[in-house]
mmCIF file of C-alpha atoms in Angstrom:
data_model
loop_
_atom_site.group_PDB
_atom_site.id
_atom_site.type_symbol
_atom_site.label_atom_id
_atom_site.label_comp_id
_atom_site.label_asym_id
_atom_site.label_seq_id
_atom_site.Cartn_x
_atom_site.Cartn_y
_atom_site.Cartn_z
ATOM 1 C CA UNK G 1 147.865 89.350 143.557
ATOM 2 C CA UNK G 2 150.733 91.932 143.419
ATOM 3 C CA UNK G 3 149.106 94.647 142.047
ATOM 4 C CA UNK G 4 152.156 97.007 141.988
ATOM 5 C CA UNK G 5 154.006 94.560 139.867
ATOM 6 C CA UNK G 6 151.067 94.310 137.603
ATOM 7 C CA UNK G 7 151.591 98.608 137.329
ATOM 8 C CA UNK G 8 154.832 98.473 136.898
ATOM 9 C CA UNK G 9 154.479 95.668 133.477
ATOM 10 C CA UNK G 10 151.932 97.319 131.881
ATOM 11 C CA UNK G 11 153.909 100.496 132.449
ATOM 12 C CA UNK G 12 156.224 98.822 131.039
ATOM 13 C CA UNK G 13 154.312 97.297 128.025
ATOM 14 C CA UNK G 14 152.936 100.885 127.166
ATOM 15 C CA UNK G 15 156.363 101.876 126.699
ATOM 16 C CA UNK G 16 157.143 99.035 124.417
ATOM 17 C CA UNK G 17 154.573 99.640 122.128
ATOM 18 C CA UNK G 18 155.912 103.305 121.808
ATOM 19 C CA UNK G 19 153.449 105.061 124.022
ATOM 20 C CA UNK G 20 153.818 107.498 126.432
ATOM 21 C CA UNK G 21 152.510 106.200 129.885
ATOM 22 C CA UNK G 22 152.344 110.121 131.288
ATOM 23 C CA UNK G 23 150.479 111.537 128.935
ATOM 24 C CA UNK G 24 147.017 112.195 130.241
ATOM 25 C CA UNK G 25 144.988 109.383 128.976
ATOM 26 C CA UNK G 26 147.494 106.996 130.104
ATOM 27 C CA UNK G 27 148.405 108.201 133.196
ATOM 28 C CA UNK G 28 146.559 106.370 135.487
ATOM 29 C CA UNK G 29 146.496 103.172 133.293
ATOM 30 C CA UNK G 30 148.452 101.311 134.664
ATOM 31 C CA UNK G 31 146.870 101.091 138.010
ATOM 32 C CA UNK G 32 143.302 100.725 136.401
ATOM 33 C CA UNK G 33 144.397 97.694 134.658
ATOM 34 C CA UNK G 34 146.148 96.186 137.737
ATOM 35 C CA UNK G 35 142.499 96.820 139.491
ATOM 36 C CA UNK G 36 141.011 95.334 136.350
ATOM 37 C CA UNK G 37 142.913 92.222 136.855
ATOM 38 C CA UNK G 38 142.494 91.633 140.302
ATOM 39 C CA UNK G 39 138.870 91.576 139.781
ATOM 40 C CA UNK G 40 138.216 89.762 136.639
ATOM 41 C CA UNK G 41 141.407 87.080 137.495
ATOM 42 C CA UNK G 42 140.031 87.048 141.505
ATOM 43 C CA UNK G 43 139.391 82.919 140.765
ATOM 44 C CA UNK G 44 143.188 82.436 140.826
ATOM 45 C CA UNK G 45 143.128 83.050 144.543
ATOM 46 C CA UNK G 46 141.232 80.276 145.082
ATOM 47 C CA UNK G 47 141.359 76.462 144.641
ATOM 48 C CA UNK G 48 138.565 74.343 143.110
ATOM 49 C CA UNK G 49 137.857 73.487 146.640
ATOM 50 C CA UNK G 50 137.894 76.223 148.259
ATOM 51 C CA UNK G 51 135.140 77.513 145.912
ATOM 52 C CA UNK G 52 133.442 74.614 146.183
ATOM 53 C CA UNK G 53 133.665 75.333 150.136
ATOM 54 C CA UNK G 54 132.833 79.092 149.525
ATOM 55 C CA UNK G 55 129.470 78.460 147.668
ATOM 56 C CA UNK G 56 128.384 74.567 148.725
ATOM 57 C CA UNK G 57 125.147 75.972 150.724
ATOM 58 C CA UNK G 58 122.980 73.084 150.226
ATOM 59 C CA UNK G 59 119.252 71.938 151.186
ATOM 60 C CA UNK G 60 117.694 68.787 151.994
ATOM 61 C CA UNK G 61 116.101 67.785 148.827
ATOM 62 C CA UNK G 62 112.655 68.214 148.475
ATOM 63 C CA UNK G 63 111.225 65.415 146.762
ATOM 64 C CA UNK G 64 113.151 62.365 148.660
ATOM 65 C CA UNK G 65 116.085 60.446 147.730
ATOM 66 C CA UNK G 66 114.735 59.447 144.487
ATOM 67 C CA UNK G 67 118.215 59.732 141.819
ATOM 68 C CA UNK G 68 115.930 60.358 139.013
ATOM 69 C CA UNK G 69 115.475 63.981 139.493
ATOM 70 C CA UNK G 70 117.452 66.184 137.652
ATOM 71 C CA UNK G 71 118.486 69.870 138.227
ATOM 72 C CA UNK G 72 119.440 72.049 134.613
ATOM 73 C CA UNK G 73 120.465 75.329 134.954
ATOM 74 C CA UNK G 74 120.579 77.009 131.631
ATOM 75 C CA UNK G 75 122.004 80.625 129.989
ATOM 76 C CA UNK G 76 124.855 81.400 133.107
ATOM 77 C CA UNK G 77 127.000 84.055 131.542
ATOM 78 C CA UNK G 78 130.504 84.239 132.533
ATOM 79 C CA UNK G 79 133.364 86.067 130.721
ATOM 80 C CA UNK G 80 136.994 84.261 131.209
ATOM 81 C CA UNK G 81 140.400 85.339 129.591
ATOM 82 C CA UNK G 82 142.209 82.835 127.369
ATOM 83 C CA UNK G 83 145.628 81.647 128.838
ATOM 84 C CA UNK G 84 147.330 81.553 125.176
ATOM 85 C CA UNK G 85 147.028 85.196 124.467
ATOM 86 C CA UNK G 86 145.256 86.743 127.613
ATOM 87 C CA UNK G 87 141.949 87.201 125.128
ATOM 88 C CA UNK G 88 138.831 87.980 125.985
ATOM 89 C CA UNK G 89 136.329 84.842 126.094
ATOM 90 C CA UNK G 90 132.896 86.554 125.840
ATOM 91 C CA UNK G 91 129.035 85.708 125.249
ATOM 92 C CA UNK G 92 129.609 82.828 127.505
ATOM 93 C CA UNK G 93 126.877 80.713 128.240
ATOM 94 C CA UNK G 94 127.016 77.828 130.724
ATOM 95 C CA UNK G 95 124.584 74.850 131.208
ATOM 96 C CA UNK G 96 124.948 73.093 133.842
ATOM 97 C CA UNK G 97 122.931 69.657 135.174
ATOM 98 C CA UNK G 98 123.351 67.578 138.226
ATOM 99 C CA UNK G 99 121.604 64.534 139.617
ATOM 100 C CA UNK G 100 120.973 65.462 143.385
ATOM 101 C CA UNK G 101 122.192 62.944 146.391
ATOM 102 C CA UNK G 102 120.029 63.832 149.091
ATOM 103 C CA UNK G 103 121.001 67.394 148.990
ATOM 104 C CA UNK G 104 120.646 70.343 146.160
ATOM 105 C CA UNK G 105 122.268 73.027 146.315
ATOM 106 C CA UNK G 106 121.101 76.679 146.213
ATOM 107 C CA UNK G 107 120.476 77.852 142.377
ATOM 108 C CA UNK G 108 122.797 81.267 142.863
ATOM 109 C CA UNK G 109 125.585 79.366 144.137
ATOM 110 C CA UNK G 110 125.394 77.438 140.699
ATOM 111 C CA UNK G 111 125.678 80.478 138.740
ATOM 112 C CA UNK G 112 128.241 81.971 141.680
ATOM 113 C CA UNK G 113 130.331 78.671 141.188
ATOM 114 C CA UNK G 114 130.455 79.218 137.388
ATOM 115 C CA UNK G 115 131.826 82.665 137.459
ATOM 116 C CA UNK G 116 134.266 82.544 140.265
ATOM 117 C CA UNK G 117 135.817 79.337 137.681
ATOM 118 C CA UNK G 118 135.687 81.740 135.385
ATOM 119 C CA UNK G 119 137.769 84.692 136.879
ATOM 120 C CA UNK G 120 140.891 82.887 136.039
ATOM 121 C CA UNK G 121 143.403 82.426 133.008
ATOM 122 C CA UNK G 122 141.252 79.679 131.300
ATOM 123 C CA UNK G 123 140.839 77.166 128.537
ATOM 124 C CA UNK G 124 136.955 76.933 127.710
ATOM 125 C CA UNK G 125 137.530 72.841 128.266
ATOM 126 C CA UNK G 126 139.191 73.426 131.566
ATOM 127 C CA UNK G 127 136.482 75.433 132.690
ATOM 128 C CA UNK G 128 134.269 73.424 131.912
ATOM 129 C CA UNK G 129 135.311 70.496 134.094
ATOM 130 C CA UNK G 130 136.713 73.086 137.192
ATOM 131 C CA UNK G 131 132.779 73.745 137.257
ATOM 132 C CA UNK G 132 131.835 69.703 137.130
ATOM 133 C CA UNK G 133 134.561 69.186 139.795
ATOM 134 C CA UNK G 134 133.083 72.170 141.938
ATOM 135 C CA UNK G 135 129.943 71.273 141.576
ATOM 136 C CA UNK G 136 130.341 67.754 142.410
ATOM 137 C CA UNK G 137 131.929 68.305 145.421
ATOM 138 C CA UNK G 138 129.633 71.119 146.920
ATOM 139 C CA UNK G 139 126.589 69.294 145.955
ATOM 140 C CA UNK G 140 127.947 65.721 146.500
ATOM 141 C CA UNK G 141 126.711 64.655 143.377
ATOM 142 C CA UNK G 142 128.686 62.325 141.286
ATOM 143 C CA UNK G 143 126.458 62.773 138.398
ATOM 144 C CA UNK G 144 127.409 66.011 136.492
ATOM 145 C CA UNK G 145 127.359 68.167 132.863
ATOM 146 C CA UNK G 146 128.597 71.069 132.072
ATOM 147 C CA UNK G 147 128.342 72.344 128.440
ATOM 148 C CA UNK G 148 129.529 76.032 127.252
ATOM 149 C CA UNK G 149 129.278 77.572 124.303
ATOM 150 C CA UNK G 150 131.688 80.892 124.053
ATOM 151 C CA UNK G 151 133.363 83.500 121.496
ATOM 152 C CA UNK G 152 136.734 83.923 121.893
ATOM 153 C CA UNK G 153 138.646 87.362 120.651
ATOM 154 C CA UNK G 154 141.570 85.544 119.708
ATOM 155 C CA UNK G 155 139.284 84.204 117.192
ATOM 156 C CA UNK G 156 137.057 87.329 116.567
ATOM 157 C CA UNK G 157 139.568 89.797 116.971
ATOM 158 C CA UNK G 158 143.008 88.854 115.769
ATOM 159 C CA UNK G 159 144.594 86.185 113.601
ATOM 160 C CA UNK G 160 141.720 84.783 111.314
ATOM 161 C CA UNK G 161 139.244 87.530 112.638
ATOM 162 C CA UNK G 162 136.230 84.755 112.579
ATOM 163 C CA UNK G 163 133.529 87.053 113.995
ATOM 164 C CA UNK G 164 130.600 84.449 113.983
ATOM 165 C CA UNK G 165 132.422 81.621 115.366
ATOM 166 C CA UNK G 166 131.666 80.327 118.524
ATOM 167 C CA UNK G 167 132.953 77.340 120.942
ATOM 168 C CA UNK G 168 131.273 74.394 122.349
ATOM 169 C CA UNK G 169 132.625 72.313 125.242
ATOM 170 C CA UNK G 170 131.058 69.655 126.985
ATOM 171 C CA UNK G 171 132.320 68.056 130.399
ATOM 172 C CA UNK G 172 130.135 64.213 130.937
ATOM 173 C CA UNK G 173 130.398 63.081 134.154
ATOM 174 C CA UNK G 174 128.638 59.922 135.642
ATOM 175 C CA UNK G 175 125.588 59.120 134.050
ATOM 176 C CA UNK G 176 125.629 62.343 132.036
ATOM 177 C CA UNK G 177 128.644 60.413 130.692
ATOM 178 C CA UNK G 178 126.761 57.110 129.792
ATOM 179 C CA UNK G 179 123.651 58.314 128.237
ATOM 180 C CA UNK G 180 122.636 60.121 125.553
ATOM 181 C CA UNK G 181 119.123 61.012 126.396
ATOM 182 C CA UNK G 182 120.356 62.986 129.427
ATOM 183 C CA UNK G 183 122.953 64.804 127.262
ATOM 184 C CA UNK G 184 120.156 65.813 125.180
ATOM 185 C CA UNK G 185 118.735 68.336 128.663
ATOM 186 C CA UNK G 186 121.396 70.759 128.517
ATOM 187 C CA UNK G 187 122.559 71.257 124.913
ATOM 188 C CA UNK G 188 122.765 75.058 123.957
#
């Protein structure tokens, strides 16, 4: 991430809007925000599979190789930024449920999967199935859901100013896909 060019923009931007970027307050601005950035946008340095890679720690599963087990995750929080407007998307909450091949994978690396996803320019759908696709591939599982519920501030904030309303995605993979009842384990 090129930090200094992110200074120099939002330098820039402060101008625009008619402030003055060396007046105290704003003085150091623009290098908190390109600081901000790299950390809350570090996901764009890094593929789906590389994450995947980064946080597939897995164990032999504990109760055999029977495909009826089912691993739920509920309540992650993650915060993304929307790629329309660059808006906050806040009071995240990702559910996430797999169906285990052999192998399971450690429960932080679910909710470590889930925000690294996150720390990009999103679309709530997109993230969604990044995290399916990531968790798939660490875990090996071909049987994956992903359902997030979210607020968005370029709904709360700005344009119709919708305080209450919130977002609901759901990413079906597999069986999750093909039946109902299983849906049913990770609704918000």
């Amino acid at each position: 991430m090129d930090t200094k060019a992110i200074e120099y923009h939002v330098r820039g931007i402060l101008e625009a809007i008619g402030e003055d970027p060396d007046r105290e307050g704003l003085r150091e601005t623009p290098e908190r925000v390109a600081r901000m950035l790299e950390e809350v946008l570090a996901g764009t340095q890094y593929t789906n599979h590389e994450i995947a890679e980064m946080f597939g720690k897995t164990f032999d599963k504990p109760y055999g190789n029977d495909d009826d087990n089912i691993v739920v995750m509920r309540d992650i929080t993650v915060f993304s930024y929307c790629e329309h407007h660059m808006a906050l998307m806040y009071d995240m909450k990702v559910n996430v449920a797999y169906i285990p091949r052999g192998r399971v994978l450690g429960l932080s690396k679910i909710a470590r999967i889930c925000d690294m996803a996150a720390r990009r320019l999103q679309l709530q759908e997109r993230l969604g199935a990044d995290i399916a696709e990531i968790i798939a591939e660490a875990s090996g599982a071909i049987d994956v859901a992903v359902v997030i519920s979210g607020s968005h501030s370029c709904m709360t904030a700005r344009g119709i100013k919708n305080s209450d309303a919130k977002t609901v995605t759901a990413t079906y993979r597999g069986k999750f896909r093909d039946d109902p009842s299983l849906r049913e384990l990770i609704k918000p």
